[in-house]
CSV table of N, CA and C in Angstrom, one decimal:
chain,number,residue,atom,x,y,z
A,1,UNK,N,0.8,-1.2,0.0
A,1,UNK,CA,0.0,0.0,0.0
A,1,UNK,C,0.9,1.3,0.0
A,2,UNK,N,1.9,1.4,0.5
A,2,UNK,CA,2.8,2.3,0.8
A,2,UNK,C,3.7,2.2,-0.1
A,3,UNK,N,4.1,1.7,-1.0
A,3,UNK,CA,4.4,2.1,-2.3
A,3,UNK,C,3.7,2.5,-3.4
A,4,UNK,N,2.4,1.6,-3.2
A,4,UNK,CA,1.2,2.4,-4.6
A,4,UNK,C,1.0,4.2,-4.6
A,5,UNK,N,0.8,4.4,-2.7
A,5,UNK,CA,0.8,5.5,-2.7
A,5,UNK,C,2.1,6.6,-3.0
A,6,UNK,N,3.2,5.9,-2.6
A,6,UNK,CA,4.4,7.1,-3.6
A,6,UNK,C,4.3,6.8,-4.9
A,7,UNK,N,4.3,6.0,-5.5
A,7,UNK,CA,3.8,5.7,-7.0
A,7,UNK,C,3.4,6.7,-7.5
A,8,UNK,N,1.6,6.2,-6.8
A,8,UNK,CA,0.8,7.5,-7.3
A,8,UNK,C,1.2,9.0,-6.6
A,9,UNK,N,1.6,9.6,-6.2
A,9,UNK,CA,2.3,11.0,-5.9
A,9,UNK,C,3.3,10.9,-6.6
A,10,UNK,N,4.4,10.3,-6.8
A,10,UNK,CA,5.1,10.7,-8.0
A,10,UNK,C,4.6,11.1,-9.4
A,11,UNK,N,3.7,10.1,-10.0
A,11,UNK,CA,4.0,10.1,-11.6
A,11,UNK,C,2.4,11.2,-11.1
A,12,UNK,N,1.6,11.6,-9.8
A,12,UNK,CA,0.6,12.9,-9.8
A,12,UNK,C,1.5,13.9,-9.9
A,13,UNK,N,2.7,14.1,-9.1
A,13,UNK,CA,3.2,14.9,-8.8
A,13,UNK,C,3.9,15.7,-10.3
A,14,UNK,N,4.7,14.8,-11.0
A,14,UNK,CA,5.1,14.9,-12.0
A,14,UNK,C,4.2,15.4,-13.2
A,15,UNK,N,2.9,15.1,-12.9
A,15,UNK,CA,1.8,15.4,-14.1
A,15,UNK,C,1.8,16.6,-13.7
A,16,UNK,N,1.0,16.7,-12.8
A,16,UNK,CA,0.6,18.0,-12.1
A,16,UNK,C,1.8,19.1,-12.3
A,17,UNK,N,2.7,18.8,-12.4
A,17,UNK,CA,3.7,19.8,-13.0
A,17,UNK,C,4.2,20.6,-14.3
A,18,UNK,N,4.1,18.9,-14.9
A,18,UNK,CA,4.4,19.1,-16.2
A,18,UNK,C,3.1,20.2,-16.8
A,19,UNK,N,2.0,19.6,-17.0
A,19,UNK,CA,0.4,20.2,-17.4
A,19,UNK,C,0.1,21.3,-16.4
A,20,UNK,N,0.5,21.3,-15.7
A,20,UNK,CA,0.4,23.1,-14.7
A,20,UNK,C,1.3,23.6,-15.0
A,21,UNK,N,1.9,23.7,-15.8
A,21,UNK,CA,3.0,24.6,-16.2
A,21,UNK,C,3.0,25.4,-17.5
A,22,UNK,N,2.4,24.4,-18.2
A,22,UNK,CA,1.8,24.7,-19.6
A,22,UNK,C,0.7,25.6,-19.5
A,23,UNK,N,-0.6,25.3,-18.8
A,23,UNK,CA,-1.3,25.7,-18.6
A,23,UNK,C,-1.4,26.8,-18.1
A,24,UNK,N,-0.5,27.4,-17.4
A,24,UNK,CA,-0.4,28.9,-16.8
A,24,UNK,C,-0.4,30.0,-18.1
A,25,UNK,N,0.7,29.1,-18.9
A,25,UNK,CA,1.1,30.0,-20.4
A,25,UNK,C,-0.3,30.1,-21.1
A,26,UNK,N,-1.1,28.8,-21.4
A,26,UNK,CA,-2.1,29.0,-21.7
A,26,UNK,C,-3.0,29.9,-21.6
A,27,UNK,N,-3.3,30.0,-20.3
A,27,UNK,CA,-4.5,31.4,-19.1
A,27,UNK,C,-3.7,32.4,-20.0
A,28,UNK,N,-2.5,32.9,-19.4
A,28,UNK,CA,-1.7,34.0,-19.8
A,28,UNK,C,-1.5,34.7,-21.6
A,29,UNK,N,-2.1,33.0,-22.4
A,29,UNK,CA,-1.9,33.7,-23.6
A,29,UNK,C,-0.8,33.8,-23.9
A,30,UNK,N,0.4,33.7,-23.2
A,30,UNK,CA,1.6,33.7,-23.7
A,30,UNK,C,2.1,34.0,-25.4
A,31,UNK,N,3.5,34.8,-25.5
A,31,UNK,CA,3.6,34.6,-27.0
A,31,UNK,C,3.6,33.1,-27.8
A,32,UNK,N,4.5,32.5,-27.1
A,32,UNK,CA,4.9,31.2,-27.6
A,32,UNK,C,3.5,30.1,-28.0
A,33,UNK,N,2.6,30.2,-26.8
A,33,UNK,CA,1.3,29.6,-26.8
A,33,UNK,C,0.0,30.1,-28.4
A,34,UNK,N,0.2,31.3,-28.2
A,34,UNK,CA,-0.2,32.2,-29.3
A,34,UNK,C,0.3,32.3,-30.5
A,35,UNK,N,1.6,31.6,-31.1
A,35,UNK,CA,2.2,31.1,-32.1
A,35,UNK,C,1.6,29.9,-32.5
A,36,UNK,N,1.3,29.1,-31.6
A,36,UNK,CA,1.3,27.8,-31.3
A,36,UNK,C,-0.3,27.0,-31.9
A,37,UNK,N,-1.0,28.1,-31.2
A,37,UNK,CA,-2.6,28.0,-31.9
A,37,UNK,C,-2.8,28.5,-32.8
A,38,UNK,N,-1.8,30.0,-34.0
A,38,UNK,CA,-2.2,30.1,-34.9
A,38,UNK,C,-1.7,28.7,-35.8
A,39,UNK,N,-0.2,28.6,-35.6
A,39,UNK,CA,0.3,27.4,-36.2
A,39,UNK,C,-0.8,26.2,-37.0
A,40,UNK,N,-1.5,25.5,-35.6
A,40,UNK,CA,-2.4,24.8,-35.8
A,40,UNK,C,-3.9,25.4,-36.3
A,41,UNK,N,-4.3,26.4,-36.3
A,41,UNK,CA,-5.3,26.9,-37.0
A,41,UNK,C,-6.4,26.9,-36.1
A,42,UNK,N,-6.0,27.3,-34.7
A,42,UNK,CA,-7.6,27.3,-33.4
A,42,UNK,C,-7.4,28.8,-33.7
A,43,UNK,N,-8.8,29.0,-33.3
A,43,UNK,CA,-8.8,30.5,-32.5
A,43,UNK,C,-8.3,30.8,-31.4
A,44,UNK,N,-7.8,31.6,-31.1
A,44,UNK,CA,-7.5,32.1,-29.6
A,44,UNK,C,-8.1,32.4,-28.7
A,45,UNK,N,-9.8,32.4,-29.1
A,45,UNK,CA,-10.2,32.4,-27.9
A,45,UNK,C,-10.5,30.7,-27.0
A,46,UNK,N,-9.5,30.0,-27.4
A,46,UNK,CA,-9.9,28.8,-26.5
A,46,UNK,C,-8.8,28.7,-25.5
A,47,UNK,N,-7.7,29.4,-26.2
A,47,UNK,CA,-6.1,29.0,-25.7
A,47,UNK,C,-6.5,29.5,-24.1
A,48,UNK,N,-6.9,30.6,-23.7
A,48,UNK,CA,-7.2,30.6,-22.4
A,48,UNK,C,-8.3,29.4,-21.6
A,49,UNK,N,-9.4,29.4,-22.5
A,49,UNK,CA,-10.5,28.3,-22.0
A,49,UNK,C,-9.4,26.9,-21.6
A,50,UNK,N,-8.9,26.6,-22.3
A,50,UNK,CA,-8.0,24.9,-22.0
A,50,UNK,C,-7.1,25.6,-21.1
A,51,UNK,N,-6.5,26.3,-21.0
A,51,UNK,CA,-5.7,26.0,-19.8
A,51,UNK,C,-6.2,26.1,-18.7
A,52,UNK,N,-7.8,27.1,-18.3
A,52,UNK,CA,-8.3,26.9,-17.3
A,52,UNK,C,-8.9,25.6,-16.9
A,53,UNK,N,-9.3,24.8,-18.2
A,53,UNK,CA,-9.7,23.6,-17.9
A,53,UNK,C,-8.7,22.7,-17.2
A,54,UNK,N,-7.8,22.9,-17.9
A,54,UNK,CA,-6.5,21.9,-17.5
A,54,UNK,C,-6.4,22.4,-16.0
A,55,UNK,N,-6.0,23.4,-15.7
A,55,UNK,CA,-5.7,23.3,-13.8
A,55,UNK,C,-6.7,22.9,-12.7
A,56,UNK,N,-8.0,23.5,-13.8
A,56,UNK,CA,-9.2,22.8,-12.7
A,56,UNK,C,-8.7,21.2,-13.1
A,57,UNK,N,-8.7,20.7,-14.2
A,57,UNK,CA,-8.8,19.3,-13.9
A,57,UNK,C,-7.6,18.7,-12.9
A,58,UNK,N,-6.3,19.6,-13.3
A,58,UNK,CA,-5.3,19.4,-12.1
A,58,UNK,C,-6.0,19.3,-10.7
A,59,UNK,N,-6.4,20.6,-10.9
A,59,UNK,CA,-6.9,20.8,-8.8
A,59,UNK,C,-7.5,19.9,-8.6
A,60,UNK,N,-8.8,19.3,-9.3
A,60,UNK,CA,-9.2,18.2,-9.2
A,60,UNK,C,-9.1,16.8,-9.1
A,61,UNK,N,-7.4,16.5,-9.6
A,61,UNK,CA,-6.8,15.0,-8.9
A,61,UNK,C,-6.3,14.8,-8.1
A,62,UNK,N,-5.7,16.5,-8.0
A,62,UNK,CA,-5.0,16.8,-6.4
A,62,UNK,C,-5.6,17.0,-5.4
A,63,UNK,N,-6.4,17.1,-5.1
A,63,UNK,CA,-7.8,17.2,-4.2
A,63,UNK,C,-8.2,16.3,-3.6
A,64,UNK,N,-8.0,15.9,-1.9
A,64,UNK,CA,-8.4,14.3,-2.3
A,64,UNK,C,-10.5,14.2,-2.2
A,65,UNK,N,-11.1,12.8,-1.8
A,65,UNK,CA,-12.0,13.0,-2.5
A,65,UNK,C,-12.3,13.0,-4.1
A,66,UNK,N,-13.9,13.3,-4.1
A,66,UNK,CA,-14.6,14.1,-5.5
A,66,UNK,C,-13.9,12.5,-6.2
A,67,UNK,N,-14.3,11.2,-5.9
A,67,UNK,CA,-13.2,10.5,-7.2
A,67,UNK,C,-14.5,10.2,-8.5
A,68,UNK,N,-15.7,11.0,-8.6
A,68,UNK,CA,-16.3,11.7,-9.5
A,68,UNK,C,-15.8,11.8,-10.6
A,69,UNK,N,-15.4,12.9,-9.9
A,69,UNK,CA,-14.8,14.6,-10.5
A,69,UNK,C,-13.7,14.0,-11.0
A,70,UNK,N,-13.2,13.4,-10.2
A,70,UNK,CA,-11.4,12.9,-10.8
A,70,UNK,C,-11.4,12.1,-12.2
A,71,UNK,N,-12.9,11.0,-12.0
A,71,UNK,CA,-12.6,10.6,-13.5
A,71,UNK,C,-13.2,11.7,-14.4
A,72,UNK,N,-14.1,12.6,-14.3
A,72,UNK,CA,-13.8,13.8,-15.3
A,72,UNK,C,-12.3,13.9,-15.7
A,73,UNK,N,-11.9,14.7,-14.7
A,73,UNK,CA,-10.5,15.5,-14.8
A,73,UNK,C,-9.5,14.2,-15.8
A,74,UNK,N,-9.5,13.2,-15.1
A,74,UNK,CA,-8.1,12.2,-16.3
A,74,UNK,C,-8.5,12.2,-17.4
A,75,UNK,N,-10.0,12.3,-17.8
A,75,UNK,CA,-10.5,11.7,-19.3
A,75,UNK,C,-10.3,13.4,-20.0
A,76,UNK,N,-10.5,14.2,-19.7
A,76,UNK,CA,-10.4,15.7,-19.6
A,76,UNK,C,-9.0,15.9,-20.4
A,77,UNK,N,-8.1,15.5,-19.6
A,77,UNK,CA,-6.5,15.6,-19.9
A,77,UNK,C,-6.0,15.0,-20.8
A,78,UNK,N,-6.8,13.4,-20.9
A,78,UNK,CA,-6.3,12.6,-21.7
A,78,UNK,C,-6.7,13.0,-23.6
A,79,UNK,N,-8.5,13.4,-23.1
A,79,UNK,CA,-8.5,14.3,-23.9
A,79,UNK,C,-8.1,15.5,-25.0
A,80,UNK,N,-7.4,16.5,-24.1
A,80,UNK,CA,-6.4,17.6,-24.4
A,80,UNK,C,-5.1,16.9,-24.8
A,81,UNK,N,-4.4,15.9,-24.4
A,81,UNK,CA,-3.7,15.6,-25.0
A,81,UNK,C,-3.4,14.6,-26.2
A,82,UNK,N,-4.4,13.4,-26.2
A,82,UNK,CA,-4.8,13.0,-27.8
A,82,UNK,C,-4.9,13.8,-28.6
A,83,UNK,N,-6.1,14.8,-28.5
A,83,UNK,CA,-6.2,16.3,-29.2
A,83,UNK,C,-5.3,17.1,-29.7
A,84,UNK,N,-3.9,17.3,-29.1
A,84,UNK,CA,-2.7,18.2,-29.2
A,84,UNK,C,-2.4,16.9,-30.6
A,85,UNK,N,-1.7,15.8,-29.8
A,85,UNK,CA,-1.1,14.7,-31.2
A,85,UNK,C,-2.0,14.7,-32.0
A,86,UNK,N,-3.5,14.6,-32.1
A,86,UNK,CA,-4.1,14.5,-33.8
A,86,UNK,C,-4.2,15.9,-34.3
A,87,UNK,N,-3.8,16.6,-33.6
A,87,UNK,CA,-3.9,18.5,-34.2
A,87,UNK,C,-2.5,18.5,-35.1
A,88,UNK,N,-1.1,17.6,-34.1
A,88,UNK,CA,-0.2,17.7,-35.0
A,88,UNK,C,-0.1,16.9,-36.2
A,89,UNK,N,-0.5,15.7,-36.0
A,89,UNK,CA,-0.2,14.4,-36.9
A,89,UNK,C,-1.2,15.7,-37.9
A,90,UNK,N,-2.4,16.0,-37.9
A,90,UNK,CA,-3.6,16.1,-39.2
A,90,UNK,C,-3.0,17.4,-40.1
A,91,UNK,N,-1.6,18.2,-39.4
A,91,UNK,CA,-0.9,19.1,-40.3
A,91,UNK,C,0.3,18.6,-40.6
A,92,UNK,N,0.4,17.3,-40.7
A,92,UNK,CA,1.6,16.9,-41.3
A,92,UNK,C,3.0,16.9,-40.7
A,93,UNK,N,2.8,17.1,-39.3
A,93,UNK,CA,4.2,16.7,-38.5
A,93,UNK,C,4.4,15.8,-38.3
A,94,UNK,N,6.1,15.9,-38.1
A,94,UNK,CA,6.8,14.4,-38.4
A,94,UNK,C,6.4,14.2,-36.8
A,95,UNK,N,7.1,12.4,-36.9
A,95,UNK,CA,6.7,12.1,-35.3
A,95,UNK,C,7.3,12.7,-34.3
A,96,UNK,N,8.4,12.8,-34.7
A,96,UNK,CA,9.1,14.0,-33.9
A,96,UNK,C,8.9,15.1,-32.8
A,97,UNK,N,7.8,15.8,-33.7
A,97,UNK,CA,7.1,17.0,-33.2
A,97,UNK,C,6.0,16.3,-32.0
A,98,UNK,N,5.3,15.2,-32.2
A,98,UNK,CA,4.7,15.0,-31.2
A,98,UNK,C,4.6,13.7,-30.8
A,99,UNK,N,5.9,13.2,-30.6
A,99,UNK,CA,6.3,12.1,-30.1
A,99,UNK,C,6.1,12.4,-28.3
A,100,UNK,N,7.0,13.5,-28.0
A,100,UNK,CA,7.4,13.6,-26.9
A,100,UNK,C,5.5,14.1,-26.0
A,101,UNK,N,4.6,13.8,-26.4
A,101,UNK,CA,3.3,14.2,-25.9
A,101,UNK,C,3.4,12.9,-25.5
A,102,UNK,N,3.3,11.5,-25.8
A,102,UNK,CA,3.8,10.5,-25.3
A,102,UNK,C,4.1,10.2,-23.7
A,103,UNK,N,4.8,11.7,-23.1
A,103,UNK,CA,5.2,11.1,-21.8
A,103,UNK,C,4.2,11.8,-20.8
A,104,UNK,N,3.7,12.6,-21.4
A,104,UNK,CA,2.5,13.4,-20.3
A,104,UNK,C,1.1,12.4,-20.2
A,105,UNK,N,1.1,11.8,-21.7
A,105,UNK,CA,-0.3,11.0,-21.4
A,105,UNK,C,0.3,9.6,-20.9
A,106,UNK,N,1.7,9.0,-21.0
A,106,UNK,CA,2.1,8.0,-19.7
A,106,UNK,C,2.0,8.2,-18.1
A,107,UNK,N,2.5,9.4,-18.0
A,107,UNK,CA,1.6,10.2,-16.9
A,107,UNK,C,0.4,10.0,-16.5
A,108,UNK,N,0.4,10.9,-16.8
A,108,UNK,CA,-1.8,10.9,-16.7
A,108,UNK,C,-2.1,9.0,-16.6
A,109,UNK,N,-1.9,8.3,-17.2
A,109,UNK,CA,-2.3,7.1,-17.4
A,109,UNK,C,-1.8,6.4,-15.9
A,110,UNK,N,-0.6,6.6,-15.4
A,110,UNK,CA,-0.1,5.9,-14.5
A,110,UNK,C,-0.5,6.7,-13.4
A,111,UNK,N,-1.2,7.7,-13.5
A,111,UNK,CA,-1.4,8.3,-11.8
A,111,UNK,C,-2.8,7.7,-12.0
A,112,UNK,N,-3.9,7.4,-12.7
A,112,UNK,CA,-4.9,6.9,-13.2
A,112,UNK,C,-5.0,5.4,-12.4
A,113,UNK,N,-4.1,5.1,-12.6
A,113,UNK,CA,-3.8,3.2,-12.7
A,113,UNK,C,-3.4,3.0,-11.1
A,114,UNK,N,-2.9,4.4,-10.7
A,114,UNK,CA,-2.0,3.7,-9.2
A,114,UNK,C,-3.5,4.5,-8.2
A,115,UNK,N,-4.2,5.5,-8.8
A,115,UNK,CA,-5.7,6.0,-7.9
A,115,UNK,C,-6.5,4.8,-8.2
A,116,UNK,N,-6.8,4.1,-9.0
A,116,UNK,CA,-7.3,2.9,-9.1
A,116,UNK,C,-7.0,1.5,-7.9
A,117,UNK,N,-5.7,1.8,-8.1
A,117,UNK,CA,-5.0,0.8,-7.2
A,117,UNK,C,-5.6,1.3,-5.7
A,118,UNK,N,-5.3,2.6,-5.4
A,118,UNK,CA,-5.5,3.1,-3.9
A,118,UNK,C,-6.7,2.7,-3.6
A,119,UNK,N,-7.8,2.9,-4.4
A,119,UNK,CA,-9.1,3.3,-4.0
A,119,UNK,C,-9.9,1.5,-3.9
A,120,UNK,N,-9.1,0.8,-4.3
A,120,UNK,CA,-9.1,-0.7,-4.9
A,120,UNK,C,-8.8,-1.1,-3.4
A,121,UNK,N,-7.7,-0.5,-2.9
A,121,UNK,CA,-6.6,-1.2,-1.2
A,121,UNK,C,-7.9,-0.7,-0.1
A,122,UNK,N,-8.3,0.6,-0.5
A,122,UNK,CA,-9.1,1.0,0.4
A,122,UNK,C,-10.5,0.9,0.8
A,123,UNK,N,-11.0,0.1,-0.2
A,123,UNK,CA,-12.3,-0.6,-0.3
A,123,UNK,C,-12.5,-2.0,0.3
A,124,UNK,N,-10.9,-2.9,0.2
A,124,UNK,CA,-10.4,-4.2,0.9
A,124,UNK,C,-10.1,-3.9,2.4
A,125,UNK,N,-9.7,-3.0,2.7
A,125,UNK,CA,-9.7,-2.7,3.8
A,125,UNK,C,-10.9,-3.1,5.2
A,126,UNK,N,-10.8,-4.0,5.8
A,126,UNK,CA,-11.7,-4.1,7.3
A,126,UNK,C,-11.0,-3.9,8.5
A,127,UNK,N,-11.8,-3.1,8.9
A,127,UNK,CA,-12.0,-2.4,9.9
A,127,UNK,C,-11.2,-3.3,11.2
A,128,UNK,N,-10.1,-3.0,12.1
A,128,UNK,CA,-9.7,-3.8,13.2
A,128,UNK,C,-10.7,-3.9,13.8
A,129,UNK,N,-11.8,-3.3,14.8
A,129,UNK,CA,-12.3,-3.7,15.9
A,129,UNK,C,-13.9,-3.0,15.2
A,130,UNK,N,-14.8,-3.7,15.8
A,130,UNK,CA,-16.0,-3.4,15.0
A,130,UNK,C,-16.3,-2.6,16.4
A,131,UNK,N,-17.4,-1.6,15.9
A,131,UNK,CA,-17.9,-0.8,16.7
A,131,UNK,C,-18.8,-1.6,17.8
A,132,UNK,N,-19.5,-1.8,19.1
A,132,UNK,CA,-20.3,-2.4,19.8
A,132,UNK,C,-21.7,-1.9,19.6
A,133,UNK,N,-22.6,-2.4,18.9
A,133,UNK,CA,-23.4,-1.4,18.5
A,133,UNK,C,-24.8,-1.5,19.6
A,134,UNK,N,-24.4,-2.8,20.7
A,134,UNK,CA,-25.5,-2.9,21.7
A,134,UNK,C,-25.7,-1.8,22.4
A,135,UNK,N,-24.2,-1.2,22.9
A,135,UNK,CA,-25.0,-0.3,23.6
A,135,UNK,C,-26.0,0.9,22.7
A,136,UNK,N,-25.8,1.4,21.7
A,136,UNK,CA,-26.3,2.0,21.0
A,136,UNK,C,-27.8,2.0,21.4
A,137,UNK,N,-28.5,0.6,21.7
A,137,UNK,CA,-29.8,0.5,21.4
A,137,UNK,C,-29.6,0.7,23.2
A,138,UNK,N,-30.6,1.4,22.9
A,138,UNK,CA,-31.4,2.3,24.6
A,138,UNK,C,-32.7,2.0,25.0
């Protein structure tokens, strides 16, 4: 149990980094970000919408609880980033260019796989000593 849980805080920790980081540029509009969406042919009015999405969905796996909300948020990310690779593959970039997308959705996948695992330990889990519930009744 105590390794699934560094598991999953690492490869969260490491998402949550990598895609909060991005994402800031996104909100901000950044120049680089704003090259980036005309490149691919969006409008710019979403480049802020996804990145706000992206850190709610962050704050949302970081959060404990809501494991709702959490499967929003992974399918969410996983989403945005299939999205990014068929945006590049459908303009004709080599693999190259969006090979390395690859390791954010290994991410996302593996923090997915090890909250599965937790929530899986913690459902098997029984209770040491059961509550006495005679006295209860009065």
């Amino acid at each position: 149990m105590k390794k699934t849980k560094i598991l999953y805080w690492a490869f969260t920790g490491i998402m949550a980094l990598m895609l909060g980081f991005g994402s800031v540029f996104n909100v901000m509009s950044s120049p680089e970000s704003v090259e980036l969406f005309n490149w691919l042919g969006y409008p710019l009015y979403l480049l802020p919408f996804l990145g706000v999405a992206k850190l709610l969905g962050i704050f949302a796996i970081l959060v404990p609880g809501f494991n709702r909300v959490k499967e929003w948020a992974y399918a969410g990310l996983i989403f945005d980033l299939v999205g990014a690779m068929y945006s590049l593959m459908s303009i004709g970039e080599p693999v190259s260019v969006y090979l390395p997308l690859f390791l954010p959705i290994l991410l996302v996948a593996l923090s997915y796989y090890f909250h599965h695992k937790l929530l899986k330990a913690a459902a098997h889990r029984v209770p040491e000593k059961t509550p006495d519930l005679s006295l209860a009744v009065s």
